[in-house]
Amino acid sequence: MNTLSLSSNISISKPVHCLPFSNKQHKPSHMKFVVVSCIATKVKSNEKNLYNILSLSPKSATMDDIKRSYRSMALQYHPDICHDPSMKEECTRMFVKVNAAYETLSNPMLRAEYDCELGLRSRMMSNVGVSEDEKWRRRWQEQVGGLKKRSLRRMGQKGGSWGNRMRTQNMKD
Amino acid sequence: MAEPAYTVASDSETTGEEKSSAFPEIAIGVDIGTSQCSVAVWNGSQVELLKNTRNQKMMRSYVTFKEDIPSGGVSSQLLHEHDLLSGSTIFNMKRLIGRVDTDPVVHASKNLPFLVQTLDIGVRPFIAALVNNMWRSTTPEEVLAIFLVELRAMAEAQLKRPIRDVVLTVPVSFSRFQLTRIERACAMAGLHVLRLMPEPTAVALLYGQHQQQASPDNTDSGSEKIALIFNMGAGYCDVAVTATAGGVSQIKALAGCTIGGEDLLQNMMCHLLPGSQSLFKNHGVKEIKSMGLLRVATQDAIHRLSSQTNVQVDVDLGDGLKICKVIDREEFEEVNKSLFEKCESLIIQCLQDAKVEVEDVSDVIIVGGCSLIPKVKNVVTNIFKGKEPYKGMNPLEAAVCGAAVEGAVASGINDPFGNLDLLTIQATPHAIGIRANGNNFIPLIPRNSTMPARKDVVFTTTHDNQTEALIIVYEGEGKKAEENNMLGYFKISGIPRAAKGVPEINVCMDIDAANVLRVLAGVVMPGCRQPAIPVMEVRMPTVDDGHGWCTEALNRSYGGRLDLVTVEKKA
């Protein structure tokens, strides 16, 4: 049972090549929930990169790419697709992450902010080629962007939702 | 004593462990409308609507109480429309279910030809049918359960297998409390609810299937089609904006309200007979008969006005009360002007919430019984600058067909032609949060959040050495807590003594894909990674009737002693 859940965890994580599992694969004595928490720690170090979550290249990803990737990830991780009850929790966790990444990257304003944070482009550059219409949109969304960024950073620090950590912890005890 | 028409199965959590068949059971789709109802199922290659013994696909939603055995609109042979309105028949249960007697919708239902009594104190209304000149009390859940038993028997007879799993469509504006009442009625009828789908999202799923069938290999294409779905039935009006590509339908926004054909009808009844409400106040046998006659005549007039520009209403209500009037379409539209304006603003709000411009919408889908009314069609198409509505769907069957498709998808059925390779990414129709910062509503999961959703917010104590805190969970859009629907409450105790503002009280809300809401709460003291007390996990809603009372009682007993405030996040 343990090995089964372990291997399925790994197979599900394959397409997200930001998750290096190699060192975690050989711990068969661990309980399933420990494995879950390992994933959380692993993701944590990469959490900052939303592009990795959606398997996208930060430089070249177009809006269509982002949407397409979101859909294919949804078809993989949405709990409705997953008919194995033991995997539901893990799928839900992944889907929530995929969704958070999508919400930031599919919003030009939030994406620009996020790219700045990653150091991919300067704030000046991010405004190049943007229509007037888009600019005012950005301005009013700035506030929202700030909030979003803060919460993302907080998530990054803590490694996933607090509820999850608590649940995991409770189950270990 | 006759056998009860339904069995009280323990509600919820009755898992289908006794599944012996190698084939997964396909859940049926059920659309319980305020006025009409239908059942559909995936037959292996397409959706098929089931018919009753009278060869009807659409069955009237009502239950008649006569002698000992109640009978519903699925099986009973209705002699005349007037029999339906003699006081012994309960209908419109979808408008009444899960509402308290202070609700304006319940008050509007007092004009129906059966007994709806209110005490206006926030408890469930008293509902009764006239049987042998006696008022026999019932509940909307009971009426719905009796009706569902008939539907189930009909489906079982036709499909020649036991039916257990169902996907039901529900109005967008239903509160979580109302959803539990629907589940309760299903449990009474021995049915297990696999999914409760907001009606326009069932239509969105069907639309997604149409798109997939039209161009099956666009999975890889990034271009998505945005559709607006407007659904108006007898009891409710719903709007959804969906983005569809490659079989994935993402619900971008939902909006709904309690406006439907019933309101149009009541406005018209008032127009035809001013003061009709007070006239029928006493619910005498004679008055019920007059009320029924007026109702039938008005309904008929509204139906005819969909194809004619004017109609003659000629009805003798007895006691020398006669109505003889010509009504034209403009008059009907004028009388209901405010309702149509509300529909318009609902669509505009939904588009804004979805951050979609009118020009971005590729298809406008108008469904539901009221879609046949020319003015309704006009209101919608005017917003979209005269764009022709989507033609590929039967407006009366779209929701039930969508529910049947979801039933097949959720049951894990595969289709060799890929017709079931579909996914609907649902969104929350209402914000969910807790009471904090005084009497304010602090949403944790905003409206139109993608499901499954998980959000957590840190709160803290308002008093020094506060060892207990009350978590009161609400659903709605109001700024003040009491403007929203209360879903439940629980107390955290054992908070270590500390100055106010020091303990970190984490509240996490979790909605899974099946729309089950769980609220988790725990206490962490600064500098500790371990929670100070065991985390509490509560499935919501927990309240039963009279939730308004609970808030008052809690306030009376505790005042602000157990209050919480939000914590400014340290970035």
Coordinates of C-alpha atoms in Angstrom, one line a residue, chain B:
Chain B
M1 CA -52.4 3.1 7.8
A2 CA -50.9 3.1 4.3
E3 CA -47.2 2.7 3.8
P4 CA -45.3 5.9 3.8
A5 CA -44.3 7.0 0.3
Y6 CA -40.7 7.4 1.2
T7 CA -38.2 5.7 3.5
V8 CA -36.1 7.8 5.8
A9 CA -32.6 6.7 5.0
S10 CA -30.0 8.2 7.2
D11 CA -29.0 11.2 5.3
S12 CA -25.5 11.8 3.9
E13 CA -22.5 9.6 4.2
T14 CA -24.3 6.5 3.2
T15 CA -21.7 5.1 0.9
G16 CA -22.5 2.8 -1.9
E17 CA -20.4 -0.1 -0.5
E18 CA -22.9 -2.8 -1.6
K19 CA -22.0 -2.3 -5.3
S20 CA -21.7 -5.8 -6.6
S21 CA -22.0 -5.2 -10.3
A22 CA -18.8 -5.1 -12.3
F23 CA -20.2 -2.1 -14.3
P24 CA -20.3 1.2 -12.6
E25 CA -23.8 2.5 -12.0
I26 CA -24.5 5.5 -14.2
A27 CA -26.0 8.3 -12.2
I28 CA -29.1 9.8 -13.6
G29 CA -29.5 13.5 -14.2
V30 CA -32.6 15.1 -12.6
D31 CA -33.8 18.6 -13.1
I32 CA -36.4 19.5 -10.5
G33 CA -37.9 22.7 -11.7
T34 CA -40.2 25.0 -9.8
S35 CA -43.0 24.0 -12.3
Q36 CA -41.6 21.2 -14.4
C37 CA -39.3 18.3 -13.9
S38 CA -37.4 15.9 -16.1
V39 CA -35.0 12.9 -15.9
A40 CA -32.2 12.0 -18.3
V41 CA -29.5 9.4 -18.5
W42 CA -26.4 8.6 -20.6
N43 CA -27.5 5.6 -22.5
G44 CA -24.0 4.6 -23.6
S45 CA -23.7 6.8 -26.6
Q46 CA -25.9 9.8 -25.9
V47 CA -28.3 11.5 -23.5
E48 CA -31.8 10.1 -23.4
L49 CA -34.7 11.7 -21.7
L50 CA -37.0 9.3 -19.8
K51 CA -40.7 9.4 -20.3
N52 CA -43.5 8.6 -17.8
T53 CA -46.4 6.3 -18.6
R54 CA -48.2 9.1 -20.3
N55 CA -45.3 9.5 -22.6
Q56 CA -44.3 12.9 -21.1
K57 CA -40.7 14.0 -20.9
M58 CA -41.6 17.1 -18.9
M59 CA -43.6 16.3 -15.8
R60 CA -45.3 18.9 -13.6
S61 CA -43.7 19.3 -10.2
Y62 CA -46.5 18.9 -7.7
V63 CA -47.8 16.5 -5.1
T64 CA -51.5 16.0 -4.4
F65 CA -52.6 14.9 -0.9
K66 CA -55.8 12.9 -1.2
E67 CA -57.1 10.3 1.3
D68 CA -54.0 8.5 2.6
I69 CA -51.7 8.3 -0.3
P70 CA -50.1 11.3 -1.8
S71 CA -49.5 11.3 -5.5
G72 CA -47.1 13.4 -7.6
G73 CA -47.0 14.8 -11.0
V74 CA -45.0 11.9 -12.4
S75 CA -47.7 9.2 -12.0
S76 CA -51.0 10.8 -11.4
Q77 CA -53.5 11.4 -14.2
L78 CA -54.4 14.9 -13.8
L79 CA -58.1 15.4 -14.7
H80 CA -58.1 19.1 -15.0
E81 CA -55.8 22.0 -14.2
H82 CA -58.3 23.2 -11.7
D83 CA -58.0 20.0 -9.6
L84 CA -54.4 21.1 -9.1
L85 CA -55.6 24.3 -7.6
S86 CA -58.2 23.0 -5.1
G87 CA -56.0 23.3 -2.1
S88 CA -54.9 19.6 -1.9
T89 CA -51.9 20.1 -4.2
I90 CA -48.6 21.5 -3.1
F91 CA -46.3 22.9 -5.7
N92 CA -43.5 25.4 -6.0
M93 CA -41.6 23.5 -3.4
K94 CA -38.3 24.6 -4.9
R95 CA -39.2 28.1 -4.0
L96 CA -40.0 27.2 -0.4
I97 CA -37.4 24.7 0.5
G98 CA -34.9 25.8 3.1
R99 CA -36.4 29.2 3.7
V100 CA -37.6 30.7 6.9
D101 CA -40.8 32.6 7.4
T102 CA -39.2 36.0 7.3
D103 CA -38.1 35.4 3.7
P104 CA -39.9 37.6 1.1
V105 CA -40.1 34.6 -1.2
V106 CA -42.1 32.7 1.4
H107 CA -44.4 35.7 1.9
A108 CA -45.0 35.9 -1.9
S109 CA -46.0 32.2 -1.7
K110 CA -48.9 33.0 0.6
N111 CA -50.9 33.7 -2.6
L112 CA -50.6 30.1 -3.7
P113 CA -53.8 28.0 -3.5
F114 CA -52.6 26.0 -0.5
L115 CA -51.7 27.0 3.0
V116 CA -48.4 28.9 3.7
Q117 CA -48.5 30.4 7.1
T118 CA -45.8 32.6 8.6
L119 CA -45.1 33.8 12.1
D120 CA -42.3 36.1 11.0
I121 CA -39.9 35.0 13.6
G122 CA -37.3 33.2 11.5
V123 CA -38.5 29.6 11.7
R124 CA -39.7 27.3 8.9
P125 CA -43.1 28.3 7.5
F126 CA -46.2 26.2 8.1
I127 CA -47.3 24.5 4.9
A128 CA -50.4 22.5 4.6
A129 CA -52.7 20.9 2.0
L130 CA -56.4 20.8 2.2
V131 CA -57.5 17.1 2.5
N132 CA -61.2 16.4 3.2
N133 CA -61.7 19.9 4.4
M134 CA -58.8 19.6 6.9
W135 CA -55.4 21.2 6.6
R136 CA -52.8 18.5 6.6
S137 CA -49.3 19.8 7.4
T138 CA -46.3 18.9 5.4
T139 CA -42.8 20.3 4.6
P140 CA -41.1 21.1 1.3
E141 CA -38.6 18.3 1.9
E142 CA -41.4 15.8 2.3
V143 CA -43.2 17.0 -0.8
L144 CA -40.0 16.8 -2.8
A145 CA -39.2 13.4 -1.4
I146 CA -42.6 12.0 -2.4
F147 CA -42.0 13.5 -5.9
L148 CA -38.5 12.0 -6.1
V149 CA -39.8 8.6 -5.1
E150 CA -42.1 8.7 -8.1
L151 CA -39.3 9.8 -10.4
R152 CA -37.1 7.1 -9.1
A153 CA -39.7 4.4 -9.6
M154 CA -40.3 5.7 -13.2
A155 CA -36.6 5.6 -14.0
E156 CA -36.1 2.2 -12.4
A157 CA -39.0 0.8 -14.4
Q158 CA -37.5 2.1 -17.6
L159 CA -33.9 1.4 -17.1
K160 CA -34.7 -2.0 -15.4
R161 CA -32.1 -1.5 -12.7
P162 CA -32.1 0.0 -9.2
I163 CA -31.3 3.7 -9.2
R164 CA -29.3 5.2 -6.4
D165 CA -26.9 7.9 -7.6
V166 CA -28.3 11.1 -9.0
V167 CA -26.9 14.4 -10.2
L168 CA -29.4 17.2 -9.5
T169 CA -29.4 20.7 -10.9
V170 CA -30.0 23.5 -8.5
P171 CA -30.4 27.3 -8.8
V172 CA -27.2 29.4 -8.4
S173 CA -28.7 31.5 -5.7
F174 CA -29.4 28.5 -3.4
S175 CA -27.6 28.8 -0.1
R176 CA -25.6 25.9 1.3
F177 CA -28.4 25.4 3.8
Q178 CA -30.9 25.0 1.0
L179 CA -28.5 22.5 -0.7
T180 CA -28.6 20.4 2.5
R181 CA -32.4 20.4 2.4
I182 CA -32.3 19.1 -1.2
E183 CA -29.9 16.4 -0.1
R184 CA -32.1 15.6 2.8
A185 CA -35.1 15.1 0.4
C186 CA -33.0 12.9 -1.8
A187 CA -32.0 10.8 1.2
M188 CA -35.6 10.4 2.2
A189 CA -36.3 9.1 -1.3
G190 CA -33.4 6.7 -1.0
L191 CA -31.3 8.6 -3.5
H192 CA -27.6 9.4 -3.1
V193 CA -26.6 12.8 -4.4
L194 CA -23.4 12.5 -6.4
R195 CA -23.4 16.2 -7.3
L196 CA -25.6 19.2 -7.1
M197 CA -24.9 21.3 -10.1
P198 CA -25.9 24.9 -10.5
E199 CA -28.2 24.8 -13.5
P200 CA -26.2 27.0 -15.9
T201 CA -23.1 24.9 -15.2
A202 CA -25.0 21.8 -16.4
V203 CA -25.8 23.7 -19.6
A204 CA -22.1 24.8 -19.8
L205 CA -21.1 21.1 -19.6
L206 CA -23.5 20.3 -22.4
Y207 CA -22.1 23.2 -24.4
G208 CA -18.6 21.9 -23.8
Q209 CA -19.6 18.5 -25.2
H210 CA -21.1 20.2 -28.3
Q211 CA -17.9 22.0 -28.9
Q212 CA -15.9 18.9 -28.4
Q213 CA -18.0 17.0 -30.8
A214 CA -17.8 19.8 -33.4
S215 CA -14.0 19.9 -33.3
P216 CA -12.7 17.0 -31.4
D217 CA -9.0 17.6 -32.0
N218 CA -8.7 21.1 -30.6
T219 CA -7.4 19.9 -27.2
D220 CA -4.1 21.4 -28.0
S221 CA -5.5 24.7 -29.3
G222 CA -5.2 27.5 -26.9
S223 CA -8.2 29.3 -28.3
E224 CA -11.2 29.1 -26.0
K225 CA -14.8 29.9 -26.7
I226 CA -16.6 32.0 -24.2
A227 CA -20.3 31.5 -23.7
L228 CA -22.9 33.3 -21.6
I229 CA -25.7 31.1 -20.3
F230 CA -28.9 32.7 -19.2
N231 CA -31.4 30.4 -17.5
M232 CA -34.8 31.5 -16.4
G233 CA -37.4 29.1 -15.1
A234 CA -40.5 29.4 -13.1
G235 CA -38.7 30.1 -9.8
Y236 CA -35.2 31.3 -10.4
C237 CA -32.9 33.2 -12.8
D238 CA -29.3 32.1 -13.3
V239 CA -26.4 33.4 -15.3
A240 CA -23.0 31.8 -16.0
V241 CA -20.0 32.7 -18.1
T242 CA -18.0 29.8 -19.2
A243 CA -14.7 29.4 -21.1
T244 CA -14.5 26.2 -23.1
A245 CA -11.8 24.5 -25.0
G246 CA -10.7 20.9 -25.5
G247 CA -13.6 19.5 -23.4
V248 CA -12.7 21.6 -20.4
S249 CA -15.3 24.1 -19.4
Q250 CA -14.2 26.6 -16.9
I251 CA -16.9 28.5 -15.0
K252 CA -15.6 32.1 -14.8
A253 CA -18.6 33.6 -13.0
L254 CA -22.0 32.8 -11.7
A255 CA -24.9 35.0 -10.7
G256 CA -28.4 34.1 -9.7
C257 CA -31.5 35.5 -8.0
T258 CA -35.0 34.5 -7.1
I259 CA -36.9 35.8 -10.1
G260 CA -38.9 33.6 -12.4
G261 CA -42.1 32.9 -14.2
E262 CA -43.9 32.7 -10.8
D263 CA -43.1 36.4 -10.2
L264 CA -44.3 37.4 -13.7
L265 CA -47.5 35.4 -13.0
Q266 CA -48.1 37.0 -9.6
N267 CA -47.6 40.5 -11.0
M268 CA -50.0 39.8 -13.7
M269 CA -52.6 38.4 -11.3
C270 CA -52.3 41.6 -9.3
H271 CA -52.7 43.6 -12.5
L272 CA -55.8 41.7 -13.5
L273 CA -57.3 41.8 -10.1
P274 CA -55.9 44.6 -7.9
G275 CA -55.9 43.6 -4.3
S276 CA -56.1 39.9 -5.0
Q277 CA -53.7 39.2 -2.2
S278 CA -55.9 40.5 0.5
L279 CA -58.9 39.0 -1.1
F280 CA -57.5 35.5 -0.7
K281 CA -56.0 36.0 2.7
N282 CA -58.3 33.8 4.6
H283 CA -57.8 30.7 2.5
G284 CA -61.4 29.6 2.6
V285 CA -62.4 26.8 0.2
K286 CA -64.2 29.3 -2.0
E287 CA -61.3 31.7 -2.0
I288 CA -58.9 28.9 -2.9
K289 CA -61.1 28.0 -5.9
S290 CA -61.2 31.7 -7.1
M291 CA -57.4 31.9 -6.6
G292 CA -56.9 28.8 -8.7
L293 CA -59.2 30.0 -11.4
L294 CA -57.4 33.3 -11.6
R295 CA -54.0 31.6 -11.6
V296 CA -54.9 29.3 -14.5
A297 CA -56.4 32.1 -16.6
T298 CA -53.4 34.4 -16.0
Q299 CA -50.9 31.6 -16.7
D300 CA -52.7 30.8 -19.9
A301 CA -52.7 34.5 -21.0
I302 CA -48.9 34.8 -20.4
H303 CA -48.3 31.6 -22.4
R304 CA -50.4 32.9 -25.3
L305 CA -48.7 36.3 -25.2
S306 CA -45.4 34.6 -26.2
S307 CA -46.9 34.1 -29.7
Q308 CA -49.7 36.6 -29.8
T309 CA -49.5 40.4 -29.3
N310 CA -52.7 40.5 -27.3
V311 CA -55.0 38.1 -25.5
Q312 CA -58.5 38.2 -24.1
V313 CA -58.8 37.1 -20.5
D314 CA -62.3 36.0 -19.6
V315 CA -62.8 34.3 -16.2
D316 CA -65.6 34.0 -13.7
L317 CA -64.1 33.8 -10.2
G318 CA -67.5 33.2 -8.6
D319 CA -69.3 35.4 -6.1
G320 CA -70.0 37.9 -8.8
L321 CA -66.4 38.5 -9.4
K322 CA -65.7 38.5 -13.2
I323 CA -62.6 39.5 -15.1
C324 CA -63.0 40.4 -18.7
K325 CA -60.0 42.2 -20.1
V326 CA -57.8 42.4 -23.2
I327 CA -54.1 42.4 -22.3
D328 CA -51.4 43.2 -24.8
R329 CA -47.8 42.3 -24.8
E330 CA -46.6 45.8 -24.0
E331 CA -48.8 45.8 -20.9
F332 CA -47.4 42.6 -19.7
E333 CA -43.9 43.9 -20.3
E334 CA -44.7 47.1 -18.5
V335 CA -46.2 45.3 -15.5
N336 CA -43.0 43.3 -15.1
K337 CA -40.5 46.0 -16.1
S338 CA -38.6 45.9 -12.9
L339 CA -38.1 42.1 -13.1
F340 CA -36.7 42.3 -16.6
E341 CA -34.4 45.1 -15.5
K342 CA -33.2 42.8 -12.7
C343 CA -32.4 40.1 -15.2
E344 CA -30.4 42.6 -17.3
S345 CA -28.4 43.7 -14.3
L346 CA -27.7 40.1 -13.3
I347 CA -26.2 39.4 -16.8
I348 CA -24.1 42.6 -16.6
Q349 CA -22.9 41.8 -13.2
C350 CA -21.9 38.2 -14.3
L351 CA -20.0 39.6 -17.3
Q352 CA -18.1 42.0 -15.0
D353 CA -17.3 39.3 -12.5
A354 CA -16.0 37.1 -15.3
K355 CA -13.9 40.1 -16.6
V356 CA -15.4 39.4 -20.0
E357 CA -16.4 42.0 -22.6
V358 CA -19.6 41.7 -24.6
E359 CA -17.5 41.3 -27.7
D360 CA -15.5 38.3 -26.3
V361 CA -18.7 36.2 -26.0
S362 CA -18.9 33.7 -28.9
D363 CA -22.2 32.2 -27.9
V364 CA -25.2 33.4 -26.0
I365 CA -27.3 30.5 -24.7
I366 CA -30.8 31.2 -23.4
V367 CA -32.6 28.3 -21.7
G368 CA -35.4 27.7 -19.2
G369 CA -39.1 28.0 -19.5
C370 CA -39.1 31.8 -19.6
S371 CA -36.8 31.8 -22.6
L372 CA -39.9 31.4 -24.7
I373 CA -41.0 34.9 -23.6
P374 CA -40.0 37.4 -26.3
K375 CA -39.1 40.1 -23.8
V376 CA -36.7 37.8 -22.0
K377 CA -35.0 37.0 -25.3
N378 CA -34.8 40.7 -26.1
V379 CA -33.3 41.6 -22.8
V380 CA -30.5 39.1 -23.3
T381 CA -29.8 39.8 -27.0
N382 CA -29.9 43.6 -26.5
I383 CA -26.9 43.3 -24.1
F384 CA -25.1 41.4 -26.9
K385 CA -26.0 43.9 -29.5
G386 CA -28.6 41.8 -31.2
K387 CA -26.4 38.7 -31.5
E388 CA -28.5 35.6 -32.4
P389 CA -28.8 33.2 -29.5
Y390 CA -27.1 29.7 -29.7
K391 CA -29.4 27.3 -31.5
G392 CA -28.0 23.9 -30.7
M393 CA -30.0 23.2 -27.5
N394 CA -33.5 22.6 -26.5
P395 CA -34.1 25.3 -23.9
L396 CA -36.3 23.1 -21.7
E397 CA -34.0 20.1 -21.8
A398 CA -30.5 21.6 -21.7
A399 CA -30.1 21.5 -17.9
V400 CA -31.3 18.0 -17.4
C401 CA -29.1 16.8 -20.4
G402 CA -26.1 18.5 -18.8
A403 CA -26.9 16.8 -15.5
A404 CA -27.1 13.4 -17.3
V405 CA -23.7 14.0 -18.9
E406 CA -22.2 14.9 -15.5
G407 CA -23.8 11.8 -14.1
A408 CA -21.9 9.7 -16.6
V409 CA -18.7 11.6 -16.2
A410 CA -18.8 11.5 -12.4
S411 CA -19.6 7.8 -12.5
G412 CA -16.4 7.2 -14.3
I413 CA -18.0 6.0 -17.6
N414 CA -15.8 6.0 -20.6
D415 CA -17.0 6.7 -24.1
P416 CA -15.0 5.2 -27.0
F417 CA -15.7 8.3 -29.1
G418 CA -14.4 10.7 -26.4
N419 CA -17.9 12.2 -25.9
L420 CA -17.3 12.0 -22.1
D421 CA -13.8 13.4 -22.0
L422 CA -15.2 16.4 -20.3
L423 CA -14.4 18.4 -17.3
T424 CA -16.2 21.3 -15.7
I425 CA -14.1 23.5 -13.4
Q426 CA -16.8 24.9 -11.1
A427 CA -16.8 28.2 -9.2
T428 CA -18.3 29.1 -5.9
P429 CA -21.5 31.2 -6.3
H430 CA -21.2 32.9 -2.9
A431 CA -18.4 34.2 -0.8
I432 CA -17.7 32.2 2.4
G433 CA -16.1 33.7 5.5
I434 CA -16.4 34.3 9.2
R435 CA -17.5 37.1 11.5
A436 CA -14.6 39.2 12.8
N437 CA -13.5 42.8 13.4
G438 CA -16.7 43.5 15.3
N439 CA -19.8 42.6 13.4
N440 CA -18.1 42.4 10.0
F441 CA -18.1 39.6 7.5
I442 CA -14.6 38.6 6.5
P443 CA -14.7 36.5 3.3
L444 CA -12.0 33.8 3.1
I445 CA -13.1 32.3 -0.2
P446 CA -14.5 35.1 -2.4
R447 CA -17.4 34.6 -4.8
N448 CA -16.4 33.0 -8.1
S449 CA -13.3 31.2 -6.8
T450 CA -12.3 28.1 -8.7
M451 CA -13.2 24.9 -6.9
P452 CA -11.6 23.0 -5.2
A453 CA -10.5 25.9 -3.2
R454 CA -8.4 26.3 -0.1
K455 CA -7.8 29.5 1.7
D456 CA -6.5 30.4 5.2
V457 CA -6.4 33.6 7.1
V458 CA -4.9 34.4 10.5
F459 CA -7.0 36.0 13.2
T460 CA -6.2 36.9 16.7
T461 CA -7.9 37.6 20.1
T462 CA -9.5 40.9 21.0
H463 CA -9.0 40.6 24.8
D464 CA -6.1 40.0 27.1
N465 CA -6.1 36.4 28.4
Q466 CA -8.9 35.4 26.0
T467 CA -8.9 31.6 26.2
E468 CA -11.9 31.0 23.9
A469 CA -13.0 32.2 20.5
L470 CA -16.2 31.8 18.5
I471 CA -16.0 31.0 14.8
I472 CA -19.2 31.9 13.1
V473 CA -19.3 31.0 9.4
Y474 CA -21.4 32.9 6.9
E475 CA -22.1 32.8 3.2
G476 CA -23.1 35.7 1.1
E477 CA -22.0 39.1 -0.1
G478 CA -23.1 41.5 2.7
K479 CA -20.5 43.6 4.5
K480 CA -22.1 43.0 7.9
A481 CA -22.2 39.5 9.3
E482 CA -25.9 39.3 9.8
E483 CA -26.6 40.3 6.2
N484 CA -25.4 36.9 5.2
N485 CA -26.6 33.3 5.6
M486 CA -25.2 31.7 8.7
L487 CA -23.8 28.3 8.0
G488 CA -22.7 27.3 11.5
Y489 CA -20.4 28.1 14.4
F490 CA -18.0 26.4 16.8
K491 CA -15.9 27.5 19.7
I492 CA -12.2 27.2 20.0
S493 CA -11.2 26.8 23.7
G494 CA -7.9 26.3 25.4
I495 CA -6.1 29.3 23.8
P496 CA -3.0 29.8 26.0
R497 CA -3.3 33.0 28.1
A498 CA -1.6 35.9 26.5
A499 CA -2.0 39.5 25.7
K500 CA -4.6 40.4 23.1
G501 CA -3.3 40.1 19.5
V502 CA -0.6 37.5 20.4
P503 CA -2.2 34.1 19.7
E504 CA -2.4 33.3 16.0
I505 CA -5.8 31.8 15.3
N506 CA -5.6 30.2 11.9
V507 CA -8.9 29.6 10.1
C508 CA -8.8 27.6 6.9
M509 CA -11.7 27.0 4.5
D510 CA -11.6 24.0 2.2
I511 CA -14.2 23.3 -0.5
D512 CA -13.5 20.1 -2.4
A513 CA -14.6 19.3 -5.9
A514 CA -17.9 17.9 -4.7
N515 CA -18.6 21.3 -3.0
V516 CA -18.2 20.0 0.5
L517 CA -17.2 22.8 2.8
R518 CA -14.9 22.2 5.8
V519 CA -13.7 24.8 8.2
L520 CA -10.5 24.2 10.1
A521 CA -9.3 26.2 13.0
G522 CA -6.2 26.0 15.2
V523 CA -4.1 28.1 17.5
V524 CA -0.4 28.7 17.1
M525 CA 1.6 30.8 19.6
P526 CA 4.4 32.9 18.2
G527 CA 7.6 31.0 18.1
C528 CA 6.0 27.6 18.1
R529 CA 5.6 25.4 15.1
Q530 CA 3.3 23.1 16.9
P531 CA -0.4 24.0 17.4
A532 CA -1.3 24.9 20.9
I533 CA -4.4 22.8 20.9
P534 CA -5.7 20.1 18.5
V535 CA -7.0 21.5 15.3
M536 CA -10.7 21.5 14.9
E537 CA -12.3 20.5 11.6
V538 CA -16.0 21.2 11.1
R539 CA -18.1 20.3 8.1
M540 CA -20.5 23.0 7.3
P541 CA -23.4 23.8 7.4
T542 CA -24.1 22.7 10.9
V543 CA -27.2 24.8 11.6
D544 CA -30.7 23.6 11.2
D545 CA -33.8 25.8 11.1
G546 CA -34.0 29.2 12.6
H547 CA -30.4 30.2 12.1
G548 CA -31.3 33.8 12.7
W549 CA -32.1 32.9 16.2
C550 CA -28.7 31.3 16.8
T551 CA -26.9 34.6 16.1
E552 CA -29.1 36.5 18.5
A553 CA -28.7 33.9 21.2
L554 CA -24.9 33.8 20.7
N555 CA -24.8 37.6 20.9
R556 CA -26.9 37.6 24.0
S557 CA -24.8 35.0 25.8
Y558 CA -21.3 36.1 24.8
G559 CA -21.4 39.6 23.6
G560 CA -18.0 40.4 22.3
R561 CA -16.1 38.2 24.7
L562 CA -15.2 35.6 22.2
D563 CA -14.5 37.9 19.2
L564 CA -11.7 37.8 16.7
V565 CA -9.9 40.3 14.6
T566 CA -7.9 39.9 11.4
V567 CA -4.1 40.1 11.6
E568 CA -2.2 42.4 9.3
K569 CA 0.0 40.0 7.3
K570 CA 3.7 40.4 7.8
A571 CA 5.1 40.4 4.3

